[in-house]
Amino acid sequence: MIQYWLMKSEPGEVGIDDLLAAPGSTLPWTGVRNYQARNFMRDAMQVGDGILFYHSSCAQPGVAGLAVVASVAYPDPTQFDVNGKYFDPKATLEQPRWVSVDVRALEKTPLLALAQLRAMPELDDMLLLQKGSRLSITPVSSRQWRIIRDRLHAGAGD
DNA sequence: GCCAACGTTGGC
DNA sequence: GCCAACGTTGGC
């Protein structure tokens, strides 16, 4: 059963343009250090799941493209990199703590800004829009997915 | 830069 | 297990 997700990325690190420019439009989704987000990747994500690619912590936060999950979860290599900022001293090769999935970009879309999402009453129940919500990966219902995808393809302007 | 909200850590 | 302190997220 295909599921849908919203995944946040800072465009200053990896934006939709960077993902599209990567070989095969695919990059490993590394650096997740939150247990809830990890569990979504580890326990629920399947190849082919749809992704709303969201730009966060930037001047224009919002949905910037569509992507798909391109692998099941595997140990996030950055947890073992002693010199990297994502190193986790409690992770071992035998007992990894964090996982990644590969993500493949499908298309860049006109930005559907956070403010526009908030202005759509039919999306009131989106986890992204709940007060205090900070999760970098959130499930999206098939209904929410359809509403947003249709809006993106209708053009996000106005 | 500010600040609300949330998650994690660590002393007890 | 409680909870205060601290760190992070992320919009504004």
mmCIF file of C-alpha atoms (C1' of nucleotides) in Angstrom:
data_model
loop_
_atom_site.group_PDB
_atom_site.id
_atom_site.type_symbol
_atom_site.label_atom_id
_atom_site.label_comp_id
_atom_site.label_asym_id
_atom_site.label_seq_id
_atom_site.Cartn_x
_atom_site.Cartn_y
_atom_site.Cartn_z
ATOM 1 C CA MET A 1 0.000 0.000 0.000
ATOM 2 C CA ILE A 2 1.519 3.255 -1.140
ATOM 3 C CA GLN A 3 1.759 5.916 1.523
ATOM 4 C CA TYR A 4 2.575 9.587 1.384
ATOM 5 C CA TRP A 5 4.989 11.767 3.326
ATOM 6 C CA LEU A 6 6.089 15.321 3.758
ATOM 7 C CA MET A 7 9.830 15.689 4.162
ATOM 8 C CA LYS A 8 11.494 18.928 5.216
ATOM 9 C CA SER A 9 14.811 20.065 3.895
ATOM 10 C CA GLU A 10 16.661 23.315 4.193
ATOM 11 C CA PRO A 11 17.245 24.621 0.667
ATOM 12 C CA GLY A 12 20.571 26.021 1.864
ATOM 13 C CA GLU A 13 21.664 22.405 2.359
ATOM 14 C CA VAL A 14 19.638 20.303 -0.063
ATOM 15 C CA GLY A 15 16.899 22.024 -2.034
ATOM 16 C CA ILE A 16 14.713 20.613 -4.789
ATOM 17 C CA ASP A 17 17.185 21.910 -7.383
ATOM 18 C CA ASP A 18 20.029 20.021 -5.707
ATOM 19 C CA LEU A 19 18.017 16.833 -5.641
ATOM 20 C CA LEU A 20 17.106 17.152 -9.319
ATOM 21 C CA ALA A 21 20.750 17.800 -10.170
ATOM 22 C CA ALA A 22 22.001 14.709 -8.336
ATOM 23 C CA PRO A 23 22.831 11.528 -10.294
ATOM 24 C CA GLY A 24 19.518 9.858 -11.040
ATOM 25 C CA SER A 25 17.876 12.774 -9.212
ATOM 26 C CA THR A 26 18.502 10.681 -6.114
ATOM 27 C CA LEU A 27 20.192 11.366 -2.794
ATOM 28 C CA PRO A 28 20.372 9.573 0.542
ATOM 29 C CA TRP A 29 18.270 11.251 3.201
ATOM 30 C CA THR A 30 20.825 11.461 5.977
ATOM 31 C CA GLY A 31 21.062 13.264 9.275
ATOM 32 C CA VAL A 32 17.648 12.517 10.751
ATOM 33 C CA ARG A 33 18.189 12.487 14.532
ATOM 34 C CA ASN A 34 14.661 12.318 15.810
ATOM 35 C CA TYR A 35 13.156 9.001 16.853
ATOM 36 C CA GLN A 36 9.690 9.583 15.490
ATOM 37 C CA ALA A 37 11.014 10.565 12.083
ATOM 38 C CA ARG A 38 13.419 7.635 12.147
ATOM 39 C CA ASN A 39 10.625 5.219 12.939
ATOM 40 C CA PHE A 40 8.605 6.426 9.974
ATOM 41 C CA MET A 41 11.541 5.649 7.693
ATOM 42 C CA ARG A 42 12.434 2.377 9.351
ATOM 43 C CA ASP A 43 8.986 0.928 9.927
ATOM 44 C CA ALA A 44 6.673 2.387 7.346
ATOM 45 C CA MET A 45 8.372 3.724 4.225
ATOM 46 C CA GLN A 46 8.305 1.639 1.093
ATOM 47 C CA VAL A 47 9.810 2.148 -2.332
ATOM 48 C CA GLY A 48 7.382 4.178 -4.405
ATOM 49 C CA ASP A 49 5.836 6.142 -1.555
ATOM 50 C CA GLY A 50 5.054 9.726 -2.561
ATOM 51 C CA ILE A 51 6.893 12.668 -1.017
ATOM 52 C CA LEU A 52 5.989 16.322 -0.740
ATOM 53 C CA PHE A 53 9.399 17.985 -0.776
ATOM 54 C CA TYR A 54 9.208 20.898 1.656
ATOM 55 C CA HIS A 55 11.635 23.783 2.034
ATOM 56 C CA SER A 56 12.035 24.859 5.665
ATOM 57 C CA SER A 57 14.083 27.428 7.554
ATOM 58 C CA CYS A 58 14.242 29.761 4.596
ATOM 59 C CA ALA A 59 12.678 32.933 3.256
ATOM 60 C CA GLN A 60 9.903 31.081 1.427
ATOM 61 C CA PRO A 61 8.916 27.971 3.326
ATOM 62 C CA GLY A 62 6.571 25.659 1.465
ATOM 63 C CA VAL A 63 6.183 22.652 -0.802
ATOM 64 C CA ALA A 64 8.713 22.984 -3.613
ATOM 65 C CA GLY A 65 8.471 19.695 -5.453
ATOM 66 C CA LEU A 66 7.433 16.071 -5.631
ATOM 67 C CA ALA A 67 9.651 13.067 -4.991
ATOM 68 C CA VAL A 68 9.453 9.354 -4.302
ATOM 69 C CA VAL A 69 11.009 7.016 -1.794
ATOM 70 C CA ALA A 70 13.680 5.116 -3.742
ATOM 71 C CA SER A 71 14.926 2.595 -1.169
ATOM 72 C CA VAL A 72 13.897 0.993 2.047
ATOM 73 C CA ALA A 73 15.699 2.088 5.203
ATOM 74 C CA TYR A 74 19.370 1.306 5.763
ATOM 75 C CA PRO A 75 21.835 2.482 8.409
ATOM 76 C CA ASP A 76 22.632 6.178 8.035
ATOM 77 C CA PRO A 77 26.370 6.253 7.303
ATOM 78 C CA THR A 78 26.791 9.712 8.850
ATOM 79 C CA GLN A 79 26.263 8.316 12.355
ATOM 80 C CA PHE A 80 29.657 6.558 12.069
ATOM 81 C CA ASP A 81 31.609 9.552 10.762
ATOM 82 C CA VAL A 82 33.663 10.680 13.760
ATOM 83 C CA ASN A 83 34.431 14.002 12.130
ATOM 84 C CA GLY A 84 30.971 14.753 10.836
ATOM 85 C CA LYS A 85 28.335 16.798 12.589
ATOM 86 C CA TYR A 86 25.943 13.847 12.577
ATOM 87 C CA PHE A 87 28.304 11.500 14.419
ATOM 88 C CA ASP A 88 26.627 9.525 17.206
ATOM 89 C CA PRO A 89 29.052 7.979 19.703
ATOM 90 C CA LYS A 90 26.356 5.577 20.888
ATOM 91 C CA ALA A 91 25.818 4.048 17.455
ATOM 92 C CA THR A 92 27.779 0.974 16.407
ATOM 93 C CA LEU A 93 27.946 -0.995 13.180
ATOM 94 C CA GLU A 94 26.278 -3.899 14.980
ATOM 95 C CA GLN A 95 23.659 -1.680 16.598
ATOM 96 C CA PRO A 96 23.046 1.322 14.376
ATOM 97 C CA ARG A 97 20.733 3.905 15.832
ATOM 98 C CA TRP A 98 19.778 5.982 12.779
ATOM 99 C CA VAL A 99 18.596 5.137 9.294
ATOM 100 C CA SER A 100 18.340 6.765 5.892
ATOM 101 C CA VAL A 101 16.282 6.149 2.784
ATOM 102 C CA ASP A 102 17.097 7.210 -0.761
ATOM 103 C CA VAL A 103 14.875 9.925 -2.194
ATOM 104 C CA ARG A 104 14.385 10.587 -5.902
ATOM 105 C CA ALA A 105 13.051 13.890 -7.198
ATOM 106 C CA LEU A 106 10.202 13.766 -9.707
ATOM 107 C CA GLU A 107 9.650 17.419 -10.390
ATOM 108 C CA LYS A 108 10.080 20.934 -9.152
ATOM 109 C CA THR A 109 6.727 22.648 -8.751
ATOM 110 C CA PRO A 110 5.670 26.237 -8.286
ATOM 111 C CA LEU A 111 6.132 26.927 -4.591
ATOM 112 C CA LEU A 112 3.034 26.213 -2.553
ATOM 113 C CA ALA A 113 3.874 28.431 0.387
ATOM 114 C CA LEU A 114 3.179 27.588 4.003
ATOM 115 C CA ALA A 115 0.839 30.568 4.187
ATOM 116 C CA GLN A 116 -1.125 29.171 1.232
ATOM 117 C CA LEU A 117 -1.371 25.770 2.875
ATOM 118 C CA ARG A 118 -2.683 27.410 6.027
ATOM 119 C CA ALA A 119 -5.263 29.232 3.951
ATOM 120 C CA MET A 120 -6.767 25.943 2.726
ATOM 121 C CA PRO A 121 -9.350 24.839 5.305
ATOM 122 C CA GLU A 122 -9.445 21.324 3.873
ATOM 123 C CA LEU A 123 -5.843 20.907 5.060
ATOM 124 C CA ASP A 124 -6.513 21.899 8.679
ATOM 125 C CA ASP A 125 -5.686 18.384 9.839
ATOM 126 C CA MET A 126 -2.237 18.221 8.237
ATOM 127 C CA LEU A 127 0.384 17.410 10.851
ATOM 128 C CA LEU A 128 2.654 20.051 9.356
ATOM 129 C CA LEU A 129 0.113 22.724 10.206
ATOM 130 C CA GLN A 130 -0.508 21.749 13.818
ATOM 131 C CA LYS A 131 0.670 24.110 16.515
ATOM 132 C CA GLY A 132 4.197 23.341 17.628
ATOM 133 C CA SER A 133 4.722 20.683 14.979
ATOM 134 C CA ARG A 134 8.416 20.367 14.174
ATOM 135 C CA LEU A 135 8.807 16.841 12.841
ATOM 136 C CA SER A 136 10.989 16.709 9.749
ATOM 137 C CA ILE A 137 9.067 13.752 8.335
ATOM 138 C CA THR A 138 5.296 13.530 8.651
ATOM 139 C CA PRO A 139 2.742 11.191 7.119
ATOM 140 C CA VAL A 140 0.320 12.740 4.635
ATOM 141 C CA SER A 141 -3.092 11.181 4.068
ATOM 142 C CA SER A 142 -4.086 10.160 0.549
ATOM 143 C CA ARG A 143 -6.748 12.850 0.695
ATOM 144 C CA GLN A 144 -4.230 15.525 1.652
ATOM 145 C CA TRP A 145 -1.894 14.249 -1.036
ATOM 146 C CA ARG A 146 -4.554 14.507 -3.719
ATOM 147 C CA ILE A 147 -5.608 17.996 -2.676
ATOM 148 C CA ILE A 148 -2.038 19.278 -2.687
ATOM 149 C CA ARG A 149 -0.949 17.520 -5.859
ATOM 150 C CA ASP A 150 -3.974 18.870 -7.718
ATOM 151 C CA ARG A 151 -3.228 22.345 -6.426
ATOM 152 C CA LEU A 152 0.420 22.089 -7.452
ATOM 153 C CA HIS A 153 -0.476 21.023 -10.949
ATOM 154 C CA ALA A 154 -3.117 23.703 -11.229
ATOM 155 C CA GLY A 155 -0.356 26.215 -10.482
ATOM 156 C CA ALA A 156 0.322 27.476 -7.003
ATOM 157 C CA GLY A 157 0.147 31.126 -7.938
ATOM 158 C CA ASP A 158 -2.381 33.533 -6.368
ATOM 159 C "C1'" DG B 1 17.471 37.947 16.341
ATOM 160 C "C1'" DC B 2 13.355 36.558 18.883
ATOM 161 C "C1'" DC B 3 10.671 33.268 20.872
ATOM 162 C "C1'" DA B 4 7.268 29.359 21.329
ATOM 163 C "C1'" DA B 5 7.218 24.654 21.402
ATOM 164 C "C1'" DC B 6 9.186 20.414 21.672
ATOM 165 C "C1'" DG B 7 12.861 16.787 22.554
ATOM 166 C "C1'" DT B 8 16.794 15.191 25.180
ATOM 167 C "C1'" DT B 9 19.813 14.910 29.063
ATOM 168 C "C1'" DG B 10 21.148 14.097 33.558
ATOM 169 C "C1'" DG B 11 20.912 14.792 38.637
ATOM 170 C "C1'" DC B 12 18.326 13.173 42.272
ATOM 171 C "C1'" DG C 1 10.471 8.230 37.320
ATOM 172 C "C1'" DC C 2 10.467 13.259 37.942
ATOM 173 C "C1'" DC C 3 11.633 17.516 36.260
ATOM 174 C "C1'" DA C 4 14.716 21.491 35.506
ATOM 175 C "C1'" DA C 5 18.015 22.883 32.325
ATOM 176 C "C1'" DC C 6 19.485 22.969 27.988
ATOM 177 C "C1'" DG C 7 19.468 22.423 22.888
ATOM 178 C "C1'" DT C 8 16.955 22.463 18.512
ATOM 179 C "C1'" DT C 9 13.457 23.637 15.185
ATOM 180 C "C1'" DG C 10 11.522 26.826 12.387
ATOM 181 C "C1'" DG C 11 8.330 30.683 11.440
ATOM 182 C "C1'" DC C 12 8.354 35.409 11.687
#
